[in-house]
Tab-separated table of C-alpha atoms and ligand atoms in Angstrom:
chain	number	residue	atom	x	y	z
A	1	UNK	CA	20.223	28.849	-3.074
A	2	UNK	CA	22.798	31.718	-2.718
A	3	UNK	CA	24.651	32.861	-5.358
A	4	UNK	CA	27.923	30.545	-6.049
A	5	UNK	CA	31.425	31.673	-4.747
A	6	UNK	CA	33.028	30.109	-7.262
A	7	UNK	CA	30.315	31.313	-9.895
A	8	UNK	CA	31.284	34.965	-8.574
A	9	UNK	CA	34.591	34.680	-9.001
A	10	UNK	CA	34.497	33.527	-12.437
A	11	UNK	CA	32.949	36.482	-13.610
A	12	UNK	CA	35.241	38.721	-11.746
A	13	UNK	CA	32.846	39.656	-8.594
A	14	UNK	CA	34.800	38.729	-6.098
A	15	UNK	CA	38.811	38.563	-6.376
A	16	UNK	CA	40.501	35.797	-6.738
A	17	UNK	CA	44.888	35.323	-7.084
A	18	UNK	CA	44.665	33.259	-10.508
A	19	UNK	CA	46.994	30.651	-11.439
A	20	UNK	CA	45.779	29.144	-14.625
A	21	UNK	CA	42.644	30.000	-17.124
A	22	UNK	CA	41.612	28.456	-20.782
A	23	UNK	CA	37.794	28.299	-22.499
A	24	UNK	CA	36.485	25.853	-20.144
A	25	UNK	CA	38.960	25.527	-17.075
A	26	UNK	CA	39.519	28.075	-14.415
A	27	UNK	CA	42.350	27.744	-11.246
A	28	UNK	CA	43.105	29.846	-8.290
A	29	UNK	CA	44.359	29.961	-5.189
A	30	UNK	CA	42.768	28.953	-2.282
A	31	UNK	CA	42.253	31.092	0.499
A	32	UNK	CA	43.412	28.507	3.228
A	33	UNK	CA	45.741	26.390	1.822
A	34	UNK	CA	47.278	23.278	3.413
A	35	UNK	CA	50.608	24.698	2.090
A	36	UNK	CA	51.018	28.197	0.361
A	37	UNK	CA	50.488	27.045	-3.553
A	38	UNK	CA	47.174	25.230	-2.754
A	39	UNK	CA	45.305	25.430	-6.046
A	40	UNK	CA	41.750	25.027	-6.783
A	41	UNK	CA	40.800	24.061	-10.347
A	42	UNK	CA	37.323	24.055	-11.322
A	43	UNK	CA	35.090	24.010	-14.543
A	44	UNK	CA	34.063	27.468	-15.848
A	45	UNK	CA	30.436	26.412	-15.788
A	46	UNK	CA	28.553	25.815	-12.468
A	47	UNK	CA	28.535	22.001	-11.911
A	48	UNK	CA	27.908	21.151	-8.102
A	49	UNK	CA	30.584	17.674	-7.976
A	50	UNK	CA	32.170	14.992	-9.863
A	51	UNK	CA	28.154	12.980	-10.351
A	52	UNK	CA	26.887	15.796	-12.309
A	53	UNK	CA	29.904	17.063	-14.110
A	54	UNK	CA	30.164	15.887	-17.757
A	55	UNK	CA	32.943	13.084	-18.758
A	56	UNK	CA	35.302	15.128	-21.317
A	57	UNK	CA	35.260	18.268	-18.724
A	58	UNK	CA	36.026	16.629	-15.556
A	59	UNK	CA	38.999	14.878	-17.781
A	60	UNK	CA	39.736	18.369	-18.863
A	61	UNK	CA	39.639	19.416	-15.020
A	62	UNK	CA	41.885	16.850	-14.086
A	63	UNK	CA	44.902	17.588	-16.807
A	64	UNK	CA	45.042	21.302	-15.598
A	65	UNK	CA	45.292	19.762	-12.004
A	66	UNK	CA	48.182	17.458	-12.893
A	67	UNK	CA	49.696	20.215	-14.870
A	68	UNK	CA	49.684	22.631	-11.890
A	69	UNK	CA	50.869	19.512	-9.614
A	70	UNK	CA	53.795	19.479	-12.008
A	71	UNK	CA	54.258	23.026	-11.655
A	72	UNK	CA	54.601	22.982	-8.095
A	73	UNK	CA	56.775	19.963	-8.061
A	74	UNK	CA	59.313	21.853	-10.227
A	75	UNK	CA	59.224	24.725	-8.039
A	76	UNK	CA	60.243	22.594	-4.696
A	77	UNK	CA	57.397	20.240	-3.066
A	78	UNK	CA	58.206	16.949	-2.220
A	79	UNK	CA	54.759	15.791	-3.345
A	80	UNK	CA	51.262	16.927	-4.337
A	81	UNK	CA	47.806	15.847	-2.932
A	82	UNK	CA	45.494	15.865	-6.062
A	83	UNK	CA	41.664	15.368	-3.963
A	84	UNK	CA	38.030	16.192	-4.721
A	85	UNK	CA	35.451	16.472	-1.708
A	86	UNK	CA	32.011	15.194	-3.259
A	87	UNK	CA	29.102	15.940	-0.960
A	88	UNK	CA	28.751	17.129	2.489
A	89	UNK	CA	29.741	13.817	4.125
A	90	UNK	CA	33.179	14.127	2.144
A	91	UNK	CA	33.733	17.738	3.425
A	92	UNK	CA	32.682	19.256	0.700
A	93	UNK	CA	31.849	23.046	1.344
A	94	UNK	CA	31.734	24.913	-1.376
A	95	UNK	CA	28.748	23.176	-3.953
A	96	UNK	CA	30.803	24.136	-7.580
A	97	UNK	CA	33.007	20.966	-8.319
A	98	UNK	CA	36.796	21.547	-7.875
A	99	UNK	CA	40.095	19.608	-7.221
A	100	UNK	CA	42.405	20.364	-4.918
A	101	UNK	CA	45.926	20.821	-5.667
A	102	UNK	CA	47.864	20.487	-2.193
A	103	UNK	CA	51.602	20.863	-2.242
A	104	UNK	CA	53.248	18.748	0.525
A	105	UNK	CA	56.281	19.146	2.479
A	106	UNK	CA	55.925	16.542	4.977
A	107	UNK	CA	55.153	18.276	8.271
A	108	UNK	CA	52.094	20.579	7.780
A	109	UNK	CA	48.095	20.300	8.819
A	110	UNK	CA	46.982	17.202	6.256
A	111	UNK	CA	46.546	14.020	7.702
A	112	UNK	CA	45.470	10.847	5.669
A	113	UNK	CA	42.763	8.446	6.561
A	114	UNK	CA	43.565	5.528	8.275
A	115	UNK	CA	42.241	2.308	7.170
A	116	UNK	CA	39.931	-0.144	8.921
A	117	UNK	CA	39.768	-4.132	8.827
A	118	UNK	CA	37.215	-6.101	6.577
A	119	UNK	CA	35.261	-8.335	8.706
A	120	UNK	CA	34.883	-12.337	7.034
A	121	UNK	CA	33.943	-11.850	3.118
A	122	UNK	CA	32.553	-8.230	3.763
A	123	UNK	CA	35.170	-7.275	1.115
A	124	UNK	CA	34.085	-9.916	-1.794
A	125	UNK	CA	30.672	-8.965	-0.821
A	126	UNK	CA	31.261	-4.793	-1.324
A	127	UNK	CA	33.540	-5.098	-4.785
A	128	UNK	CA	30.257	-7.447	-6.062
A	129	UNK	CA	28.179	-4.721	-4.953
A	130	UNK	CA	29.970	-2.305	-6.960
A	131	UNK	CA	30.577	-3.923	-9.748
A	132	UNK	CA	26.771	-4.616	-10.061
A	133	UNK	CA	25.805	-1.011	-9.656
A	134	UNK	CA	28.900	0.317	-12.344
B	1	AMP	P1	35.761	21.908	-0.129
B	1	AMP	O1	35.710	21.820	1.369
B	1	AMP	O2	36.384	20.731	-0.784
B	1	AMP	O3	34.403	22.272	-0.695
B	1	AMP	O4	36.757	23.096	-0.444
B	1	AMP	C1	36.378	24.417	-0.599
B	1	AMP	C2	37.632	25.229	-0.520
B	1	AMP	O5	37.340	26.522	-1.031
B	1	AMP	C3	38.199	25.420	0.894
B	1	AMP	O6	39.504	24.857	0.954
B	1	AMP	C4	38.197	26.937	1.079
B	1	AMP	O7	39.323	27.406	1.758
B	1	AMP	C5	38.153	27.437	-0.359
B	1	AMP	N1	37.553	28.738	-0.555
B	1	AMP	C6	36.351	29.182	-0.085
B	1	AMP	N2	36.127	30.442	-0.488
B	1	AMP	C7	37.196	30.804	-1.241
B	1	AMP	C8	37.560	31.997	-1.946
B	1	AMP	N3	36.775	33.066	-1.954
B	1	AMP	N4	38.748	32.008	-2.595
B	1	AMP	C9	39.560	30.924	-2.574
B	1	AMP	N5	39.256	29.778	-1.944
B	1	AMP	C10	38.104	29.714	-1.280
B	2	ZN	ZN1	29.234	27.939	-9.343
């Protein structure tokens, strides 16, 4: 495996524009944002998604992101994407878990999924699936 970006960055090898930092959080910007303020916030210790990142730290993960999301909304943006790409189908990229934090505008590059139809009880059928494997 090659030596992780985010990993790098952490320790100061490669630059990064910080936003936010405490003992077990780190957040910077990302180099191609969706709109100028896109944050990444990841866990100070290599983790590759959500599945193998412990409980209390994604939590932890997740109140810096809505803290920066409330940043940004005080500063101007309509709205804030808060998203987490988990595995290469999901576009993830870069294998270090992180959450995005996209500041939206209303006319810029991000476009939203668009829903498809159940077919007969497909949908009873998936939620019992779920809840079986939970
Ligand atoms: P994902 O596709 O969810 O894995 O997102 C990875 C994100 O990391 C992308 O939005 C990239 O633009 C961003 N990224 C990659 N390298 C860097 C870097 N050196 N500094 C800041 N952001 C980066
Ligand atoms: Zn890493």
């Amino acid at each position: 495996m090659p030596p992780c970006i985010f990993c790098k960055i952490i320790k100061g090898d490669i630059p990064c524009t910080k936003v936010y930092e405490d003992k077990e959080v780190f957040a910077f910007l990302d180099i191609k944002p969706v709109n100028p303020g896109h944050t990444l916030v990841i866990p100070k210790k290599h983790y590759v998604n959500i599945h193998d990142t412990p409980d209390e730290l994604i939590g932890k993960v997740a109140i810096v992101a809505k803290k920066i999301a409330d940043a940004i909304l005080k500063l101007g943006a309509k709205g804030v994407n808060i998203a987490m790409n988990n595995g290469v189908v999901a576009g993830q990229s870069v294998f270090h878990a992180h959450m995005h934090v996209m500041p939206r505008y209303g006319k810029d590059s991000f476009s939203l999924w668009v829903g498809k139809e159940y077919d007969g009880n497909e949908r009873e059928k998936v939620a019992e699936k779920i809840r079986t494997s939970l």
